[in-house]
């Protein structure tokens, strides 16, 4: 039930595309600025016209991104790759200082042939509807479930910021998707601290290290999906740490 005593807080949507538009071809940059509030993903594949996904739920749809039906060429992908951080073993990278995630598609020779750009945003005030869960039950851990692009990471960013006002919050940031791909964390996570994960397979180890070395009140993690990570999460909770996490799935 919604916390009746929590003051209403209007939501503020923040979608900063400036860093992204500077590395994209001009036609694509102009198109995404016209639909930035509903844009979710950009798909760039060699030999295909640029495509975008926008909307949510039943309004989720795909459409050509540019008015000119010009296929993507190799040089355009390489140009973008030169301006982003190095791709990790999970083929994910980012524009430094931004929340946008860029994932690579490669051929059998590991040559870049496609990019998927997930638009990152943060929404101030988005935790109002779960304020009772966050504040009235401070010892209870929370797991957010949903499909890809449903807003789990966006909500977790704001949860980390809100709880960090009064608690020692540490983020275990596996792909730097919560706090951005830079040594300086993004402003959206507020006073929360962050531990980066060099390899997705090491997420469980960083979770345990976080508890042993940095004594967090709250640990925030995006995308728990493997049995060893579940075991690590259980260990953290048993040591008195509140866990805020997300996972792909539903309750059906």
CSV table of N, CA and C in Angstrom, one decimal, residues 19-123:
chain,number,residue,atom,x,y,z
A,19,UNK,N,26.1,13.8,-25.4
A,19,UNK,CA,27.3,13.0,-25.7
A,19,UNK,C,27.1,12.0,-26.8
A,20,UNK,N,25.9,11.4,-26.8
A,20,UNK,CA,25.6,10.4,-27.8
A,20,UNK,C,25.5,11.0,-29.2
A,21,UNK,N,24.8,12.2,-29.3
A,21,UNK,CA,24.6,12.8,-30.7
A,21,UNK,C,25.9,13.2,-31.3
A,22,UNK,N,26.9,13.5,-30.5
A,22,UNK,CA,28.2,13.9,-31.0
A,22,UNK,C,29.0,12.8,-31.7
A,23,UNK,N,28.7,11.6,-31.4
A,23,UNK,CA,29.4,10.5,-32.1
A,23,UNK,C,28.6,9.8,-33.1
A,24,UNK,N,27.3,10.1,-33.3
A,24,UNK,CA,26.5,9.5,-34.3
A,24,UNK,C,26.5,10.3,-35.6
A,25,UNK,N,26.2,9.6,-36.7
A,25,UNK,CA,26.0,10.4,-38.0
A,25,UNK,C,24.9,11.4,-37.8
A,26,UNK,N,25.1,12.5,-38.5
A,26,UNK,CA,24.2,13.7,-38.4
A,26,UNK,C,22.8,13.3,-38.5
A,27,UNK,N,22.4,12.6,-39.6
A,27,UNK,CA,21.0,12.2,-39.8
A,27,UNK,C,20.4,11.5,-38.6
A,28,UNK,N,21.1,10.6,-38.0
A,28,UNK,CA,20.6,9.8,-36.9
A,28,UNK,C,20.5,10.8,-35.6
A,29,UNK,N,21.5,11.6,-35.4
A,29,UNK,CA,21.4,12.5,-34.3
A,29,UNK,C,20.2,13.4,-34.3
A,30,UNK,N,19.9,13.9,-35.5
A,30,UNK,CA,18.7,14.8,-35.7
A,30,UNK,C,17.4,14.1,-35.4
A,31,UNK,N,17.4,12.8,-35.8
A,31,UNK,CA,16.2,12.0,-35.6
A,31,UNK,C,15.9,11.7,-34.1
A,32,UNK,N,17.0,11.3,-33.4
A,32,UNK,CA,16.8,10.9,-32.0
A,32,UNK,C,16.4,12.1,-31.1
A,33,UNK,N,16.9,13.3,-31.5
A,33,UNK,CA,16.5,14.4,-30.7
A,33,UNK,C,15.0,14.7,-30.8
A,34,UNK,N,14.4,14.3,-31.9
A,34,UNK,CA,13.0,14.6,-32.0
A,34,UNK,C,12.1,13.7,-31.2
A,35,UNK,N,12.7,12.5,-30.8
A,35,UNK,CA,11.8,11.5,-30.1
A,35,UNK,C,12.5,11.0,-28.8
A,36,UNK,N,13.3,11.9,-28.2
A,36,UNK,CA,14.2,11.4,-27.1
A,36,UNK,C,13.4,10.9,-25.9
A,37,UNK,N,12.2,11.4,-25.6
A,37,UNK,CA,11.5,11.0,-24.4
A,37,UNK,C,10.9,9.6,-24.5
A,38,UNK,N,10.7,9.1,-25.7
A,38,UNK,CA,10.1,7.8,-25.9
A,38,UNK,C,11.1,6.8,-26.5
A,39,UNK,N,12.3,7.2,-26.9
A,39,UNK,CA,13.3,6.4,-27.5
A,39,UNK,C,13.9,5.4,-26.5
A,40,UNK,N,14.0,4.1,-26.9
A,40,UNK,CA,14.5,3.1,-26.0
A,40,UNK,C,15.8,2.5,-26.6
A,41,UNK,N,15.8,2.2,-27.9
A,41,UNK,CA,17.0,1.6,-28.4
A,41,UNK,C,17.2,2.0,-29.9
A,42,UNK,N,18.5,2.0,-30.3
A,42,UNK,CA,18.9,2.3,-31.6
A,42,UNK,C,19.6,1.1,-32.1
A,43,UNK,N,19.3,0.6,-33.3
A,43,UNK,CA,19.9,-0.6,-33.9
A,43,UNK,C,20.6,-0.2,-35.2
A,44,UNK,N,21.9,-0.4,-35.2
A,44,UNK,CA,22.7,-0.1,-36.4
A,44,UNK,C,23.4,-1.4,-36.9
A,45,UNK,N,23.1,-1.9,-38.0
A,45,UNK,CA,23.7,-3.1,-38.6
A,45,UNK,C,24.2,-2.8,-40.0
A,46,UNK,N,25.4,-3.3,-40.3
A,46,UNK,CA,25.9,-3.0,-41.7
A,46,UNK,C,25.0,-3.5,-42.8
A,47,UNK,N,24.8,-2.6,-43.7
A,47,UNK,CA,23.9,-3.0,-44.9
A,47,UNK,C,22.4,-2.8,-44.6
A,48,UNK,N,22.0,-2.4,-43.4
A,48,UNK,CA,20.6,-2.1,-43.1
A,48,UNK,C,20.4,-0.6,-42.7
A,49,UNK,N,19.2,-0.2,-42.9
A,49,UNK,CA,18.9,1.2,-42.5
A,49,UNK,C,18.8,1.3,-41.0
A,50,UNK,N,19.2,2.4,-40.4
A,50,UNK,CA,19.1,2.5,-38.9
A,50,UNK,C,17.7,2.4,-38.4
A,51,UNK,N,17.5,1.7,-37.3
A,51,UNK,CA,16.2,1.4,-36.8
A,51,UNK,C,16.2,1.9,-35.3
A,52,UNK,N,15.0,2.2,-34.9
A,52,UNK,CA,14.8,2.6,-33.5
A,52,UNK,C,13.6,1.9,-32.9
A,53,UNK,N,13.7,1.6,-31.6
A,53,UNK,CA,12.5,1.1,-30.8
A,53,UNK,C,12.1,2.2,-29.8
A,54,UNK,N,10.8,2.4,-29.7
A,54,UNK,CA,10.3,3.4,-28.8
A,54,UNK,C,9.0,2.9,-28.2
A,55,UNK,N,8.6,3.7,-27.1
A,55,UNK,CA,7.4,3.4,-26.5
A,55,UNK,C,7.5,2.3,-25.4
A,56,UNK,N,6.4,2.0,-24.7
A,56,UNK,CA,6.4,1.0,-23.7
A,56,UNK,C,5.1,0.2,-23.9
A,57,UNK,N,5.1,-1.1,-23.4
A,57,UNK,CA,3.9,-1.9,-23.4
A,57,UNK,C,3.4,-2.1,-24.8
A,58,UNK,N,2.1,-1.9,-25.0
A,58,UNK,CA,1.4,-2.1,-26.3
A,58,UNK,C,1.9,-1.1,-27.3
A,59,UNK,N,2.5,0.0,-26.9
A,59,UNK,CA,2.9,1.1,-27.8
A,59,UNK,C,4.4,0.9,-28.2
A,60,UNK,N,5.0,-0.2,-27.8
A,60,UNK,CA,6.4,-0.5,-28.2
A,60,UNK,C,6.4,-0.9,-29.7
A,61,UNK,N,7.2,-0.1,-30.4
A,61,UNK,CA,7.2,-0.3,-31.8
A,61,UNK,C,8.6,0.0,-32.4
A,62,UNK,N,8.8,-0.5,-33.6
A,62,UNK,CA,10.1,-0.3,-34.3
A,62,UNK,C,9.8,0.6,-35.6
A,63,UNK,N,10.7,1.5,-35.9
A,63,UNK,CA,10.5,2.3,-37.1
A,63,UNK,C,11.9,2.8,-37.6
A,64,UNK,N,12.0,3.1,-38.9
A,64,UNK,CA,13.2,3.7,-39.5
A,64,UNK,C,13.6,5.0,-38.8
A,65,UNK,N,14.9,5.1,-38.5
A,65,UNK,CA,15.3,6.2,-37.7
A,65,UNK,C,15.5,7.5,-38.5
A,66,UNK,N,15.8,7.3,-39.8
A,66,UNK,CA,16.1,8.5,-40.6
A,66,UNK,C,15.1,8.6,-41.8
A,67,UNK,N,14.9,9.8,-42.2
A,67,UNK,CA,14.0,10.0,-43.4
A,67,UNK,C,14.6,9.4,-44.7
A,68,UNK,N,16.0,9.5,-44.7
A,68,UNK,CA,16.7,9.0,-45.9
A,68,UNK,C,17.1,7.5,-45.6
A,69,UNK,N,16.7,6.6,-46.6
A,69,UNK,CA,16.9,5.2,-46.4
A,69,UNK,C,18.3,4.9,-46.8
A,70,UNK,N,19.3,5.3,-46.0
A,70,UNK,CA,20.7,5.0,-46.2
A,70,UNK,C,21.2,3.9,-45.3
A,71,UNK,N,21.7,2.8,-45.9
A,71,UNK,CA,22.2,1.7,-45.1
A,71,UNK,C,23.4,2.1,-44.3
A,72,UNK,N,23.6,1.5,-43.1
A,72,UNK,CA,24.8,1.7,-42.3
A,72,UNK,C,26.0,1.1,-43.0
A,73,UNK,N,27.1,1.7,-42.9
A,73,UNK,CA,28.4,1.2,-43.5
A,73,UNK,C,29.4,1.0,-42.4
A,74,UNK,N,30.4,0.2,-42.7
A,74,UNK,CA,31.4,-0.2,-41.7
A,74,UNK,C,32.1,1.0,-41.1
A,75,UNK,N,32.4,2.0,-41.9
A,75,UNK,CA,33.1,3.2,-41.4
A,75,UNK,C,32.3,3.9,-40.3
A,76,UNK,N,31.0,3.9,-40.4
A,76,UNK,CA,30.2,4.6,-39.4
A,76,UNK,C,30.3,3.9,-38.1
A,77,UNK,N,30.3,2.6,-38.1
A,77,UNK,CA,30.4,1.8,-36.9
A,77,UNK,C,31.8,2.0,-36.2
A,78,UNK,N,32.8,2.0,-37.1
A,78,UNK,CA,34.1,2.2,-36.5
A,78,UNK,C,34.3,3.6,-36.0
A,79,UNK,N,33.7,4.6,-36.6
A,79,UNK,CA,33.7,6.0,-36.1
A,79,UNK,C,33.1,6.0,-34.7
A,80,UNK,N,32.0,5.4,-34.5
A,80,UNK,CA,31.3,5.4,-33.2
A,80,UNK,C,32.2,4.7,-32.2
A,81,UNK,N,32.8,3.5,-32.6
A,81,UNK,CA,33.6,2.7,-31.6
A,81,UNK,C,34.8,3.5,-31.2
A,82,UNK,N,35.3,4.4,-31.9
A,82,UNK,CA,36.5,5.2,-31.6
A,82,UNK,C,36.2,6.1,-30.4
A,83,UNK,N,35.0,6.5,-30.2
A,83,UNK,CA,34.6,7.5,-29.2
A,83,UNK,C,34.0,6.9,-27.9
A,84,UNK,N,33.9,5.6,-27.8
A,84,UNK,CA,33.4,5.0,-26.7
A,84,UNK,C,34.4,4.3,-25.9
A,85,UNK,N,34.1,3.9,-24.6
A,85,UNK,CA,35.0,3.1,-23.8
A,85,UNK,C,35.2,1.8,-24.4
A,86,UNK,N,36.3,1.1,-24.1
A,86,UNK,CA,36.6,-0.2,-24.6
A,86,UNK,C,35.5,-1.2,-24.3
A,87,UNK,N,35.2,-2.1,-25.3
A,87,UNK,CA,34.2,-3.1,-25.1
A,87,UNK,C,34.8,-4.2,-24.1
A,88,UNK,N,33.9,-4.6,-23.1
A,88,UNK,CA,34.4,-5.6,-22.2
A,88,UNK,C,34.1,-7.0,-22.8
A,89,UNK,N,34.4,-8.0,-21.9
A,89,UNK,CA,34.2,-9.4,-22.4
A,89,UNK,C,32.8,-9.7,-22.7
A,90,UNK,N,31.9,-8.9,-22.1
A,90,UNK,CA,30.4,-9.0,-22.4
A,90,UNK,C,30.0,-8.2,-23.6
A,91,UNK,N,31.0,-7.6,-24.4
A,91,UNK,CA,30.7,-6.8,-25.6
A,91,UNK,C,29.8,-5.6,-25.3
A,92,UNK,N,29.9,-5.1,-24.1
A,92,UNK,CA,29.2,-3.9,-23.7
A,92,UNK,C,30.2,-2.7,-23.5
A,93,UNK,N,29.8,-1.5,-23.8
A,93,UNK,CA,30.6,-0.3,-23.6
A,93,UNK,C,29.7,0.8,-23.4
A,94,UNK,N,30.3,2.0,-23.3
A,94,UNK,CA,29.4,3.2,-23.0
A,94,UNK,C,30.2,4.5,-23.5
A,95,UNK,N,29.4,5.5,-23.6
A,95,UNK,CA,30.0,6.9,-23.8
A,95,UNK,C,30.4,7.4,-22.4
A,96,UNK,N,31.7,7.7,-22.2
A,96,UNK,CA,32.1,8.0,-20.9
A,96,UNK,C,31.3,9.2,-20.3
A,97,UNK,N,30.9,8.9,-19.0
A,97,UNK,CA,30.1,9.9,-18.3
A,97,UNK,C,28.6,9.9,-18.5
A,98,UNK,N,28.2,9.0,-19.4
A,98,UNK,CA,26.8,8.9,-19.7
A,98,UNK,C,26.2,7.6,-19.2
A,99,UNK,N,24.9,7.4,-19.3
A,99,UNK,CA,24.2,6.2,-18.8
A,99,UNK,C,23.8,5.3,-20.0
A,100,UNK,N,24.1,5.7,-21.2
A,100,UNK,CA,23.8,4.9,-22.4
A,100,UNK,C,24.7,3.7,-22.5
A,101,UNK,N,24.1,2.6,-22.9
A,101,UNK,CA,24.8,1.3,-23.0
A,101,UNK,C,24.9,1.0,-24.5
A,102,UNK,N,26.1,0.6,-24.9
A,102,UNK,CA,26.3,0.3,-26.3
A,102,UNK,C,26.9,-1.1,-26.4
A,103,UNK,N,26.1,-2.0,-27.1
A,103,UNK,CA,26.5,-3.4,-27.2
A,103,UNK,C,26.9,-3.8,-28.6
A,104,UNK,N,28.0,-4.6,-28.8
A,104,UNK,CA,28.5,-4.9,-30.1
A,104,UNK,C,28.0,-6.2,-30.6
A,105,UNK,N,27.8,-6.3,-31.9
A,105,UNK,CA,27.5,-7.6,-32.6
A,105,UNK,C,28.7,-7.8,-33.5
A,106,UNK,N,29.3,-9.0,-33.5
A,106,UNK,CA,30.5,-9.2,-34.2
A,106,UNK,C,30.4,-10.5,-35.1
A,107,UNK,N,31.2,-10.5,-36.2
A,107,UNK,CA,31.1,-11.7,-37.0
A,107,UNK,C,32.1,-12.8,-36.4
A,108,UNK,N,32.3,-13.9,-37.1
A,108,UNK,CA,33.1,-15.0,-36.6
A,108,UNK,C,34.6,-14.6,-36.5
A,109,UNK,N,35.0,-13.5,-37.2
A,109,UNK,CA,36.4,-13.0,-37.1
A,109,UNK,C,36.5,-11.9,-36.0
A,110,UNK,N,35.4,-11.7,-35.2
A,110,UNK,CA,35.4,-10.7,-34.2
A,110,UNK,C,35.4,-9.3,-34.7
A,111,UNK,N,35.0,-9.1,-36.0
A,111,UNK,CA,34.9,-7.8,-36.6
A,111,UNK,C,33.5,-7.2,-36.3
A,112,UNK,N,33.5,-5.9,-36.0
A,112,UNK,CA,32.3,-5.2,-35.6
A,112,UNK,C,31.3,-5.1,-36.8
A,113,UNK,N,30.1,-5.6,-36.7
A,113,UNK,CA,29.2,-5.6,-37.8
A,113,UNK,C,27.8,-5.0,-37.3
A,114,UNK,N,27.7,-4.7,-36.1
A,114,UNK,CA,26.4,-4.1,-35.6
A,114,UNK,C,26.6,-3.5,-34.2
A,115,UNK,N,25.7,-2.5,-33.9
A,115,UNK,CA,25.7,-1.9,-32.6
A,115,UNK,C,24.2,-1.8,-32.1
A,116,UNK,N,24.0,-2.1,-30.8
A,116,UNK,CA,22.7,-1.8,-30.2
A,116,UNK,C,22.9,-0.8,-29.1
A,117,UNK,N,22.3,0.4,-29.2
A,117,UNK,CA,22.5,1.5,-28.3
A,117,UNK,C,21.2,1.6,-27.4
A,118,UNK,N,21.4,1.2,-26.1
A,118,UNK,CA,20.3,1.3,-25.2
A,118,UNK,C,20.3,2.7,-24.5
A,119,UNK,N,19.2,3.5,-24.6
A,119,UNK,CA,19.2,4.8,-24.1
A,119,UNK,C,19.0,4.8,-22.6
A,120,UNK,N,20.0,5.4,-21.9
A,120,UNK,CA,20.0,5.4,-20.4
A,120,UNK,C,19.3,6.7,-20.0
A,121,UNK,N,18.5,6.6,-19.0
A,121,UNK,CA,17.9,7.8,-18.4
A,121,UNK,C,17.7,7.6,-16.9
A,122,UNK,N,17.5,8.7,-16.2
A,122,UNK,CA,17.1,8.6,-14.8
A,122,UNK,C,15.9,9.5,-14.5
A,123,UNK,N,15.1,9.0,-13.6
A,123,UNK,CA,13.8,9.7,-13.3
A,123,UNK,C,13.7,10.0,-11.8
